[in-house]
Tab-separated table of C-alpha atoms and ligand atoms in Angstrom:
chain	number	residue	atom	x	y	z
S	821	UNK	CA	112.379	72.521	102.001
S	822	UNK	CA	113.430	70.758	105.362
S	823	UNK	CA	112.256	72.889	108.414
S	824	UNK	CA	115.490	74.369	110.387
S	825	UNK	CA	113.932	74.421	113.362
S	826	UNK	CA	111.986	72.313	115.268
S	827	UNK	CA	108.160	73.534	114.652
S	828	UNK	CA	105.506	75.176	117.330
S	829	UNK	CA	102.152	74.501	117.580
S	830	UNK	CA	102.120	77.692	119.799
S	831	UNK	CA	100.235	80.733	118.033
S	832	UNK	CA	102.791	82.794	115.601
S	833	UNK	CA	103.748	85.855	113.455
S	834	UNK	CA	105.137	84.845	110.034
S	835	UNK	CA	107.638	87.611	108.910
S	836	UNK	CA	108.826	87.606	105.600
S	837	UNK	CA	111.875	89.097	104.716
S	838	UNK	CA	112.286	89.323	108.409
S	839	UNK	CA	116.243	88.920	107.930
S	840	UNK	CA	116.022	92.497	106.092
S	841	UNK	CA	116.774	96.107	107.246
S	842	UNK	CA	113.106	96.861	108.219
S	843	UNK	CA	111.927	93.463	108.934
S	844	UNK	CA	114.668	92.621	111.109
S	845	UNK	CA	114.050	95.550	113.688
S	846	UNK	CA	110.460	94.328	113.365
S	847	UNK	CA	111.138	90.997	114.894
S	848	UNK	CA	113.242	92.536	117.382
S	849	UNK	CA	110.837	94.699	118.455
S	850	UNK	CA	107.976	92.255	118.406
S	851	UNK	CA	110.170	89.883	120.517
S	852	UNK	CA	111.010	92.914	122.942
S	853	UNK	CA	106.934	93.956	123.252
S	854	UNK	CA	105.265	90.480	123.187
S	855	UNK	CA	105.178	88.495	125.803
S	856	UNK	CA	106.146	84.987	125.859
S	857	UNK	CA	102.793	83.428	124.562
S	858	UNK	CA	103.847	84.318	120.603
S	859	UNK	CA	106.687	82.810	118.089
S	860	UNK	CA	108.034	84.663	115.512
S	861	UNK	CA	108.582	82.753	112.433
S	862	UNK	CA	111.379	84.126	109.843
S	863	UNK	CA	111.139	83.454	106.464
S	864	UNK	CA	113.809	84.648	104.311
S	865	UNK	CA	115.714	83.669	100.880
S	866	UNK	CA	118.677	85.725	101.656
S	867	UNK	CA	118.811	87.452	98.723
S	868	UNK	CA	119.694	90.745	100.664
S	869	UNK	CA	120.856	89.348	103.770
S	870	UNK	CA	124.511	87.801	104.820
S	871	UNK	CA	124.745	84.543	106.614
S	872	UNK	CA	128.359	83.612	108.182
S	873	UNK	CA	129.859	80.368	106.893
S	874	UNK	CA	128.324	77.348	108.927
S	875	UNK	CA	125.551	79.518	110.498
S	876	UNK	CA	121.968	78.036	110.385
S	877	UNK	CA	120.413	81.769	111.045
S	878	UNK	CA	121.471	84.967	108.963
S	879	UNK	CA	123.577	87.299	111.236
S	880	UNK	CA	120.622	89.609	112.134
S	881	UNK	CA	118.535	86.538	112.851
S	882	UNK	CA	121.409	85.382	115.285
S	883	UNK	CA	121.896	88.600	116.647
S	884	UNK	CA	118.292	89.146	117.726
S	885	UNK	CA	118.341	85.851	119.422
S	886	UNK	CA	121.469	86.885	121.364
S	887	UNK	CA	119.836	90.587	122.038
S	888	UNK	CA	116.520	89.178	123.363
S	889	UNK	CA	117.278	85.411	124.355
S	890	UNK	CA	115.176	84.167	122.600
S	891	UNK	CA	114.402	81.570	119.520
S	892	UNK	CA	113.075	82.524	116.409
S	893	UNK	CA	111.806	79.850	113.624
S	894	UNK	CA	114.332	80.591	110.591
S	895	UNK	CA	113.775	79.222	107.131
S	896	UNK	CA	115.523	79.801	104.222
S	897	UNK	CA	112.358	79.690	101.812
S	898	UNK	CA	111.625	82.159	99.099
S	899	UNK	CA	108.072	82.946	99.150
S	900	UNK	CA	107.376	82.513	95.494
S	901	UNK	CA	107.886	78.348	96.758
S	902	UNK	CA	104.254	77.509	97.409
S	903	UNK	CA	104.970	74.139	98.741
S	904	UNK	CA	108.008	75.565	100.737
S	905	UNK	CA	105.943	77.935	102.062
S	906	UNK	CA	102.490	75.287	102.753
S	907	UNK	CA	105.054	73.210	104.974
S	908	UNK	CA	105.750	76.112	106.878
S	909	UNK	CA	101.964	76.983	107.503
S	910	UNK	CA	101.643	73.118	108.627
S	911	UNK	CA	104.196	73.197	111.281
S	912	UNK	CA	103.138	76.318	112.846
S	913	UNK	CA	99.778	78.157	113.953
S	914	UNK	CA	100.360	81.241	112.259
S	915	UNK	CA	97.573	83.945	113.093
S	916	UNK	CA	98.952	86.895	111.093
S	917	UNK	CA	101.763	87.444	108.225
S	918	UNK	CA	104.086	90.740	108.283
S	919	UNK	CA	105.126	90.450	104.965
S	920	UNK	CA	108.424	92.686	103.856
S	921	UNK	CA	110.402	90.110	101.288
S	922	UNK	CA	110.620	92.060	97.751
S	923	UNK	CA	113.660	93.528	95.764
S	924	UNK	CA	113.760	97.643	96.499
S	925	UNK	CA	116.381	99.147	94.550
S	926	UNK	CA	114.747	101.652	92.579
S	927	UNK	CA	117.932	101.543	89.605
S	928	UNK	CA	118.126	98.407	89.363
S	929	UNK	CA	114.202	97.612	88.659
S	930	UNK	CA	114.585	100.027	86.103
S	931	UNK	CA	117.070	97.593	84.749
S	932	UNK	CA	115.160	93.980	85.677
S	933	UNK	CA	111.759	95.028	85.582
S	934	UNK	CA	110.960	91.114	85.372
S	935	UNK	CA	113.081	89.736	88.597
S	936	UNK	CA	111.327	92.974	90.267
S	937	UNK	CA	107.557	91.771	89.070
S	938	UNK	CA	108.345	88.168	89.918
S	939	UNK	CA	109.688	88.691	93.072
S	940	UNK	CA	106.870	91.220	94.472
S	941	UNK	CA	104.108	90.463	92.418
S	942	UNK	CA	104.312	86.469	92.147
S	943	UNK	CA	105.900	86.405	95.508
S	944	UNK	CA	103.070	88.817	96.939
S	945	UNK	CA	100.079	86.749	95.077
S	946	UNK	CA	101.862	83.085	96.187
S	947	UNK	CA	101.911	84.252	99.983
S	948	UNK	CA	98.137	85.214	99.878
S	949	UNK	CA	97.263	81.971	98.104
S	950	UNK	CA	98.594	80.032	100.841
S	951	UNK	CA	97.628	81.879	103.485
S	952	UNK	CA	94.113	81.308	101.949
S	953	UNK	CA	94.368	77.985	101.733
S	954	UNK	CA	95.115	77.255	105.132
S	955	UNK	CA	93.107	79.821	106.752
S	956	UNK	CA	95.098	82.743	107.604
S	957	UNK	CA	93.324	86.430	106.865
S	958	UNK	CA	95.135	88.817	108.561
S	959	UNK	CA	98.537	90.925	106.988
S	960	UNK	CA	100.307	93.878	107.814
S	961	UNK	CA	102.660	94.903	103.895
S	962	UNK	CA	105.229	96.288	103.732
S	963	UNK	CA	104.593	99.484	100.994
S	964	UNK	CA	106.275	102.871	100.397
S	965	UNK	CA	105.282	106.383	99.557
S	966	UNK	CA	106.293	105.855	96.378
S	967	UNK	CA	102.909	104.629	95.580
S	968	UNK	CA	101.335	108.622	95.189
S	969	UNK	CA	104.138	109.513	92.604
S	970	UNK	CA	104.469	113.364	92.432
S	971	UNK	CA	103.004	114.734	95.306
S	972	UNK	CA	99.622	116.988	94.485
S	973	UNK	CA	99.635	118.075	97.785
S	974	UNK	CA	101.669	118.178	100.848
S	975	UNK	CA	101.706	117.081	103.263
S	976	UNK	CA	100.356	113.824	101.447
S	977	UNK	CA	97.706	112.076	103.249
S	978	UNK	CA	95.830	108.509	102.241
S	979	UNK	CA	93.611	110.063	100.047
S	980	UNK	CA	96.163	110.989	97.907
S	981	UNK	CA	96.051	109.410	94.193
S	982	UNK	CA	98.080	106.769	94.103
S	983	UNK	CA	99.696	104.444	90.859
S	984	UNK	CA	99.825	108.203	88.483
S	985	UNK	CA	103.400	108.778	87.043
S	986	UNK	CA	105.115	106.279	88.589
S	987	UNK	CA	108.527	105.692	86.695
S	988	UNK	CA	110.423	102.580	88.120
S	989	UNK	CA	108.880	98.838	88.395
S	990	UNK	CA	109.807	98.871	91.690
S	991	UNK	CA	107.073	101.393	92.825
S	992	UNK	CA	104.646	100.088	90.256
S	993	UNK	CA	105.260	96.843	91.980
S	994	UNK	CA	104.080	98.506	95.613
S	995	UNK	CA	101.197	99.799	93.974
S	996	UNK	CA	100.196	96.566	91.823
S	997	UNK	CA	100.649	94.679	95.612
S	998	UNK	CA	98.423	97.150	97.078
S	999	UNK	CA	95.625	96.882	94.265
S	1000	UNK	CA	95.613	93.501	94.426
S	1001	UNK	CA	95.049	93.354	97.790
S	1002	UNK	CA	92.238	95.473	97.793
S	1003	UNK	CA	90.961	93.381	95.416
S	1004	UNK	CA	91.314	90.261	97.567
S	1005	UNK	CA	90.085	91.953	100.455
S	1006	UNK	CA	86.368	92.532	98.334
S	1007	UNK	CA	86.488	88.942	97.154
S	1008	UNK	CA	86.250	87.770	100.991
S	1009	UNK	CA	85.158	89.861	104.067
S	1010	UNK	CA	87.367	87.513	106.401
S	1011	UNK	CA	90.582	89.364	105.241
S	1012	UNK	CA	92.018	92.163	107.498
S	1013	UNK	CA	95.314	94.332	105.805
S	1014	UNK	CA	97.000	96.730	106.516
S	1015	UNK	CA	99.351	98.220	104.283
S	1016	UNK	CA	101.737	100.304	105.351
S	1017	UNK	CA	103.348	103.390	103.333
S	1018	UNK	CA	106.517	103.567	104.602
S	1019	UNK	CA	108.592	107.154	103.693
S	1020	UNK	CA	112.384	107.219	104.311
S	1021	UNK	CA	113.357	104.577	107.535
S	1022	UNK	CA	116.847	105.564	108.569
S	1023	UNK	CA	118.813	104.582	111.532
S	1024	UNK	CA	119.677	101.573	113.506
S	1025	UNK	CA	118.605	99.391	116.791
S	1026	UNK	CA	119.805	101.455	119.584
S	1027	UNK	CA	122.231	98.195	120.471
S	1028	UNK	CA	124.267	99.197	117.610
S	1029	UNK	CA	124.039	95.355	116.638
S	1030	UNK	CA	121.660	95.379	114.337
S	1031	UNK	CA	121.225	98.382	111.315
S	1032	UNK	CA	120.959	98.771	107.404
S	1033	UNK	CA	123.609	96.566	105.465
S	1034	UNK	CA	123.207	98.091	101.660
S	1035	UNK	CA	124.746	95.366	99.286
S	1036	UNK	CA	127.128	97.125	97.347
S	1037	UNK	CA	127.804	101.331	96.706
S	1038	UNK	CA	124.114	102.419	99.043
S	1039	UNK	CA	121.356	104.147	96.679
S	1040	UNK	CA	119.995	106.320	99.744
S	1041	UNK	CA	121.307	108.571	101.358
S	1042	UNK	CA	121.610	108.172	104.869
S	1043	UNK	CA	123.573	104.540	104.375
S	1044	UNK	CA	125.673	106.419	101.924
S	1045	UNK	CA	126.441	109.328	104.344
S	1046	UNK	CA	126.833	107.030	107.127
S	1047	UNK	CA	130.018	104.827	104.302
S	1048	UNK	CA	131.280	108.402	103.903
S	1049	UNK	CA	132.283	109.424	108.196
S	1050	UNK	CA	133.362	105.888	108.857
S	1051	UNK	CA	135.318	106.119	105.413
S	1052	UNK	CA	134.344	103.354	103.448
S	1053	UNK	CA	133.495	106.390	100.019
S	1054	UNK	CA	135.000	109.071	99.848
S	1055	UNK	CA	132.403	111.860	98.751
S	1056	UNK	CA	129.030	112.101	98.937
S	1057	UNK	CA	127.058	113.673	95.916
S	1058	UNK	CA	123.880	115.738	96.115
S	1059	UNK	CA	121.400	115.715	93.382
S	1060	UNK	CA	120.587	118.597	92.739
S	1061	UNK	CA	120.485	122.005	94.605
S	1062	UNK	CA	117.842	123.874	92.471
S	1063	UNK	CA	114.874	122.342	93.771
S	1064	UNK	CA	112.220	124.876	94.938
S	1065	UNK	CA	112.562	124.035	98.731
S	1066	UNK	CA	114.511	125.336	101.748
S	1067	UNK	CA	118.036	125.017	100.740
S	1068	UNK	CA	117.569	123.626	97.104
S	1069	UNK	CA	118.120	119.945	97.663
S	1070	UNK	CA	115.681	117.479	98.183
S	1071	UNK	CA	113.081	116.977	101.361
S	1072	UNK	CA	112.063	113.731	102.289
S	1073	UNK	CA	110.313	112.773	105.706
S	1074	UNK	CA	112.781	110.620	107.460
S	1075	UNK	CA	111.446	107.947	109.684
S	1076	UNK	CA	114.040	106.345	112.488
S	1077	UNK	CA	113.060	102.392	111.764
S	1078	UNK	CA	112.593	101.291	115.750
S	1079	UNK	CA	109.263	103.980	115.300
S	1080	UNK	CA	108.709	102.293	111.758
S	1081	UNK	CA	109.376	98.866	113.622
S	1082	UNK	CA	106.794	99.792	116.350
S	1083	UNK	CA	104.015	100.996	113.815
S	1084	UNK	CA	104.091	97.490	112.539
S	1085	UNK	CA	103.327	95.815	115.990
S	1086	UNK	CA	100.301	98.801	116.205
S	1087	UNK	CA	99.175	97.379	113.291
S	1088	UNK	CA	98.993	93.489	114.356
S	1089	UNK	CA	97.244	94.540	117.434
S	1090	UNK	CA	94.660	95.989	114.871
S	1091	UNK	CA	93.705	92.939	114.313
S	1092	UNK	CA	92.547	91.829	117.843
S	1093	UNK	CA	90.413	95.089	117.370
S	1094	UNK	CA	86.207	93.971	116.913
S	1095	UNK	CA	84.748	94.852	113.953
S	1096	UNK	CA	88.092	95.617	112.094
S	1097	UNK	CA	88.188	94.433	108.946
S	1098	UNK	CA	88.767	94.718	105.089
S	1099	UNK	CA	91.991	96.729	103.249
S	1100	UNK	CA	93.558	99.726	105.193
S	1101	UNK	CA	96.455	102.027	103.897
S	1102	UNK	CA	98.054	104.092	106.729
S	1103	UNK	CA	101.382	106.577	106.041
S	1104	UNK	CA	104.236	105.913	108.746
S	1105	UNK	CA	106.643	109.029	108.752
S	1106	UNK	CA	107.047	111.901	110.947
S	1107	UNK	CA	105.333	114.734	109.317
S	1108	UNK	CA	108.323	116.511	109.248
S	1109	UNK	CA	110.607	116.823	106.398
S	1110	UNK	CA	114.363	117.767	106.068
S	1111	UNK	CA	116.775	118.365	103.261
S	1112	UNK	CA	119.887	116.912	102.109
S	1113	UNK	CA	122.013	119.713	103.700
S	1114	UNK	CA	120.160	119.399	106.587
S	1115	UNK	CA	120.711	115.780	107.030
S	1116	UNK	CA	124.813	116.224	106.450
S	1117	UNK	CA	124.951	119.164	108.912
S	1118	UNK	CA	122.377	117.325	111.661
S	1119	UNK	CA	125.049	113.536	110.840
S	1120	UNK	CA	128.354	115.676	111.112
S	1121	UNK	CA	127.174	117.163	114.345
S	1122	UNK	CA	126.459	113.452	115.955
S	1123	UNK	CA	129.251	111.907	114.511
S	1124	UNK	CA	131.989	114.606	114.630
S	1125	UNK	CA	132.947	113.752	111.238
S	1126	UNK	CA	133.208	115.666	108.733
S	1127	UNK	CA	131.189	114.694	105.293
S	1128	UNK	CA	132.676	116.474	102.210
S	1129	UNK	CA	130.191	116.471	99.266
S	1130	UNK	CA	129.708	117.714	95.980
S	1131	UNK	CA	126.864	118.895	94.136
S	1132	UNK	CA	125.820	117.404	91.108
S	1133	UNK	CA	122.999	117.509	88.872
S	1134	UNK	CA	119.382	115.804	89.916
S	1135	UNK	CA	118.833	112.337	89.586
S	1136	UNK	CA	116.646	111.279	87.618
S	1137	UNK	CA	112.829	110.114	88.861
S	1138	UNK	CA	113.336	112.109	92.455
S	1139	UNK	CA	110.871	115.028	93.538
S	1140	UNK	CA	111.592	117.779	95.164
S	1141	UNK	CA	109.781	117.597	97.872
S	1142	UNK	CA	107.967	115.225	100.770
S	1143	UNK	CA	106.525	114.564	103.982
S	1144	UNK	CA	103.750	112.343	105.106
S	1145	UNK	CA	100.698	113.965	106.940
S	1146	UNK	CA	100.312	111.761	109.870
S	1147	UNK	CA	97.019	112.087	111.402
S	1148	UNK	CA	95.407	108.469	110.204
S	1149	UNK	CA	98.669	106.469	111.815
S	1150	UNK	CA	97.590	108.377	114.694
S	1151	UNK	CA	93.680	107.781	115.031
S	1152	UNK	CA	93.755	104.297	113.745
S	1153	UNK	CA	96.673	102.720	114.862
S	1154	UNK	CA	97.604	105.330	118.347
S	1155	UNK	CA	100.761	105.030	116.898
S	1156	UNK	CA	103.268	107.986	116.211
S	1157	UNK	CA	107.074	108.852	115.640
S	1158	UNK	CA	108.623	109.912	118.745
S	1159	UNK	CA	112.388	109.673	118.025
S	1160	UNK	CA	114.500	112.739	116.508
S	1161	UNK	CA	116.263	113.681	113.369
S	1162	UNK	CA	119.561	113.562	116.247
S	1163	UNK	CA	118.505	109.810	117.673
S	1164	UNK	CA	118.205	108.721	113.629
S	1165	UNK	CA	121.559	109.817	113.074
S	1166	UNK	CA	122.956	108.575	116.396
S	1167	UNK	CA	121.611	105.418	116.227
S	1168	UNK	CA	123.153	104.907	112.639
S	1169	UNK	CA	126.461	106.305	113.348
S	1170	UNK	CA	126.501	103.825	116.312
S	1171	UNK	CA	125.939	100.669	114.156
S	1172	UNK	CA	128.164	101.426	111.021
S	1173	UNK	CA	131.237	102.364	113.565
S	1174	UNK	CA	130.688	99.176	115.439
S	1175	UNK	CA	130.243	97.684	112.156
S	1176	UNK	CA	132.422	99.462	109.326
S	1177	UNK	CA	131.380	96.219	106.485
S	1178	UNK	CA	128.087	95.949	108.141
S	1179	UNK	CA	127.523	92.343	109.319
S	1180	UNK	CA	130.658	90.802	107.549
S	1181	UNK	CA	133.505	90.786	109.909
G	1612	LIG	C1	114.078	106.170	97.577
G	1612	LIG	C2	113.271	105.608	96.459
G	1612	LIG	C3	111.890	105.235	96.973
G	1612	LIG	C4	112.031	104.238	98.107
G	1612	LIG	C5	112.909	104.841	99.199
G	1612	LIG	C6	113.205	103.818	100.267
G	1612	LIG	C7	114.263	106.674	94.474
G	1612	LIG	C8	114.040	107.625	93.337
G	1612	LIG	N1	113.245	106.546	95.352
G	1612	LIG	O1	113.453	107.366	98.030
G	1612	LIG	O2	111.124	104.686	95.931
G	1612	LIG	O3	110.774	103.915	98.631
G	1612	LIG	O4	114.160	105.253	98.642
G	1612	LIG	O5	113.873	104.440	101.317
G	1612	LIG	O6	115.294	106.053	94.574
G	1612	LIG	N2	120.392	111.909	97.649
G	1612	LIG	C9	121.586	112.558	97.350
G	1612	LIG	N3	122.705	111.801	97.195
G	1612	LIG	C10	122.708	110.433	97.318
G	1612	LIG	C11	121.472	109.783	97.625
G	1612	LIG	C12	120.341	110.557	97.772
G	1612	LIG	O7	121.640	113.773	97.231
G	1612	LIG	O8	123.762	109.808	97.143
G	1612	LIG	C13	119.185	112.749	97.851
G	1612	LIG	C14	118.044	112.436	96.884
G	1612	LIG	O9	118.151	113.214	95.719
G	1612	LIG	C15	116.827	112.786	97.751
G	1612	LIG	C16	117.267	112.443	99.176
G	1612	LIG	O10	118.687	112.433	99.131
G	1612	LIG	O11	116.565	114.169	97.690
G	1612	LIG	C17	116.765	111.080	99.629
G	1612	LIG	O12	117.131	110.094	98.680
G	1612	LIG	P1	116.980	108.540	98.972
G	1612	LIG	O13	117.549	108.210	100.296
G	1612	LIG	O14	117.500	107.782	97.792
G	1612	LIG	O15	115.416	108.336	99.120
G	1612	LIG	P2	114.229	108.695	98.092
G	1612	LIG	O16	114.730	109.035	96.759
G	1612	LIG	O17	113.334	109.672	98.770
C-alpha cells in the first residue's frame, strides 16, 4: 500500500467505504459542518464505487473536493489488509472511525454467503484490531434494520429482538458485526460505539452531484423507480399487493440520506460527550412509513414522469410492514429527520437526470 496522499498529523475521521452511497454524503456533510481543524480520511477498495480512467480519487471522492474545496486523504485499501490499513493509522491521528465498507445486496449474499462473511465480518473484526492496536476506541457502524427480522411490534424501537429469523447473510452479517462489538465493548471500557440502524436512505445531495449509483439492474426501489422516469428500464414491478397494510404493497420508513448523513456527525460528537461510553444501538428513520404506491404517486408528482408498473407476486424474504420509532435518535443523539417524502424524491430525481449512468459519463 503506498499512501496517495501526502499524510496529516492533524486530528482525523477515518471513513470506510466513504466512496459509497451513504458514506459519501457522510464525508460531504462532515466537510460542510466541521470546521477546518479536522481531516477526513477515505478508505475505500472500490468494489462499489467507479473511478474515471487516470483519476487518483473515485468520482464521488473528486466531486466532494470540488463541492466543498477541500482535500480529503483517499486510499484505495480494503480493510480486510491489516498492514494496509496499520500504515494508514501511522500517517494520520485518527480520533474516531465511521465505518460503512461491506457488500449489501441482499440476493446476492444469498448467493456468496462467504465473500459476504469475509468482507463484513473479517473486514469488521480486522478494522477493530487495528484500531486497538494503535489506540483508537471510538466508532460510529454502519447497520440496518434488518437486524430485528420480522417486526413484533411497530413501530420498532431498540429494544426490539434482534438476530431471530433472519434469512440472508447479509443481515446476519449486520447482526454478527453488532454482537461482536458488544462483545468488544465489555472486554475494554475505553471503547465508545455507536451503531447505527439505518431503515431505507433514499435520495441524493441537494447539488445533484453526488447520489446512489446501483451497479447493475437496482435491488431497491427508489434507484429502480428513479432508472424507470429517466428511462434507463422500462417497468417497474411491485411485489406484491396483498400485504395487510394501506394499499397492499409494502411500507418501509424511508430516510432522505443528507438526514441519515447528519445522524452520523450527531453521533461523532457523542463522543466528545463526558461519561459516554460502551456499545449504543440507535434507529435513524423518520417514524413514518409509506407504501410502494405511495412512493410512485409522491416520484411521478416531482418528476412529472410517468412510472408504469406492474404487479407481481411478493418477493421473497420482504415484510409487510415497517417504520422505526424514533424517540432514542432523538434523546441521545438531538438528532431527527427533518426532510420530506417530496425533498427525497426531488433530490433523487435531480441527480439521476443530471446523471442518467450515474457517475460514468
Ligand atoms: C432492503 C433489504 C434490507 C436493506 C435495505 C437497504 C431486502 C429483502 N431487504 O430493504 O436488508 O437493509 O434494502 O436499503 O432486500 N419493491 C418493489 N419493487 C422493486 C423493489 C422493491 O415493489 O423493484 C418493494 C419491496 O417489496 C418493499 C419496498 O419496495 O416493499 C422497499 O424495497 P427495498 O427498497 O428493496 O428495501 P427493503 O426490502 O425494505
Amino acid at each position: 500500500m503506498k499512501p496517495e496522499t501526502n499524510g496529516s498529523k492533524m486530528p482525523s475521521i477515518l471513513v470506510t467505504g466513504g466512496a459509497g452511497y451513504v458514506g459519501s454524503h457522510t464525508v460531504l456533510t462532515l466537510l460542510e459542518r466541521q470546521g477546518t481543524d479536522i481531516d477526513i480520511v477515505v478508505v475505500d477498495n472500490l468494489s462499489n464505487a467507479y473511478r474515471a480512467q487516470g483519476q487518483k480519487q473515485p468520482e464521488p471522492i473528486r466531486i466532494i473536493e470540488e463541492l466543498t474545496d477541500k482535500t480529503i486523504h483517499f486510499y484505495d485499501v480494503d480493510i480486510r489488509d491489516k498492514d494496509g490499513l496499520s500504515k494508514i493509522f501511522e500517517h494520520h491521528d485518527i480520533e474516531s472511525v465511521i465505518h460503512f465498507a461491506a457488500l449489501k445486496a441482499v440476493g446476492e449474499s444469498v448467493q456468496k454467503p462467504l465473500e459476504y462473511y469475509q468482507a463484513n465480518i473479517t473486514g469488521t473484526c480486522t478494522l477493530l484490531e487495528v484500531m486497538r492496536n494503535f489506540g483508537v476506541y471510538k466508532l460510529v457502524y454502519s447497520s440496518s434494520c434488518t437486524v430485528y427480522g420480522e417486526p413484533e411490534n411497530l413501530p420498532i424501537n431498540e429494544g426490539h429482538p434482534t438476530g431471530r429469523g433472519l434469512t440472508s447473510p447479509y443481515g446476519k452479517s449486520k447482526y454478527f458485526c453488532e454482537e461482536i462489538m458488544k462483545d468488544v465493548c465489555r472486554s475494554d471500557p475505553k471503547w465508545m460505539i455507536v451503531s447505527l440502524r439505518y431503515f431505507n436512505p433514499v435520495g441524493a445531495h441537494r447539488s445533484g452531484r453526488i447520489g446512489e449509483d446501483p451497479s447493475g439492474i437496482p435491488n431497491n426501489l427508489m434507484p429502480y423507480i428513479s432508472q424507470v422516469a429517466v428511462g434507463r428500464l422500462k417497468e417497474l414491478q411491485v411485489f406484491g399487493n396483498d400485504y395487510a397494510t394501506v394499499d397492499g404493497t409494502g411500507v418501509r420508513d424511508y430516510i432522505h440520506v443528507q438526514d441519515l448523513a447528519e445522524g452520523h456527525v450527531k453521533a461523532v460528537k457523542l463522543f466528545h460527550q463526558p461519561g459516554f461510553g460502551g456499545f449504543h444501538a440507535v434507529n435513524l428513520g423518520t417514524g413514518t412509513g409509506y407504501s410502494v404506491l405511495q412512493m410512485i404517486a409522491a416520484f411521478e408528482q416531482v418528476s412529472g414522469r410517468q412510472i408504469p408498473y406492474k404487479i407481481v407476486g411478493r418477493r421473497e424474504g420482504d415484510i409487510a410492514e415497517n417504520y422505526a420509532d424514533v424517540s432514542l435518535s432523538q434523546r441521545l443523539l438531538g438528532w431527527r429527520a427533518t426532510r420530506t417524502l417530496e425533498d427525497m424524491c426531488a433530490d433523487t430525481w435531480r441527480w439521476q437526470h443530471n446523471n442518467p449512468n450515474g457517475f460514468k459519463k
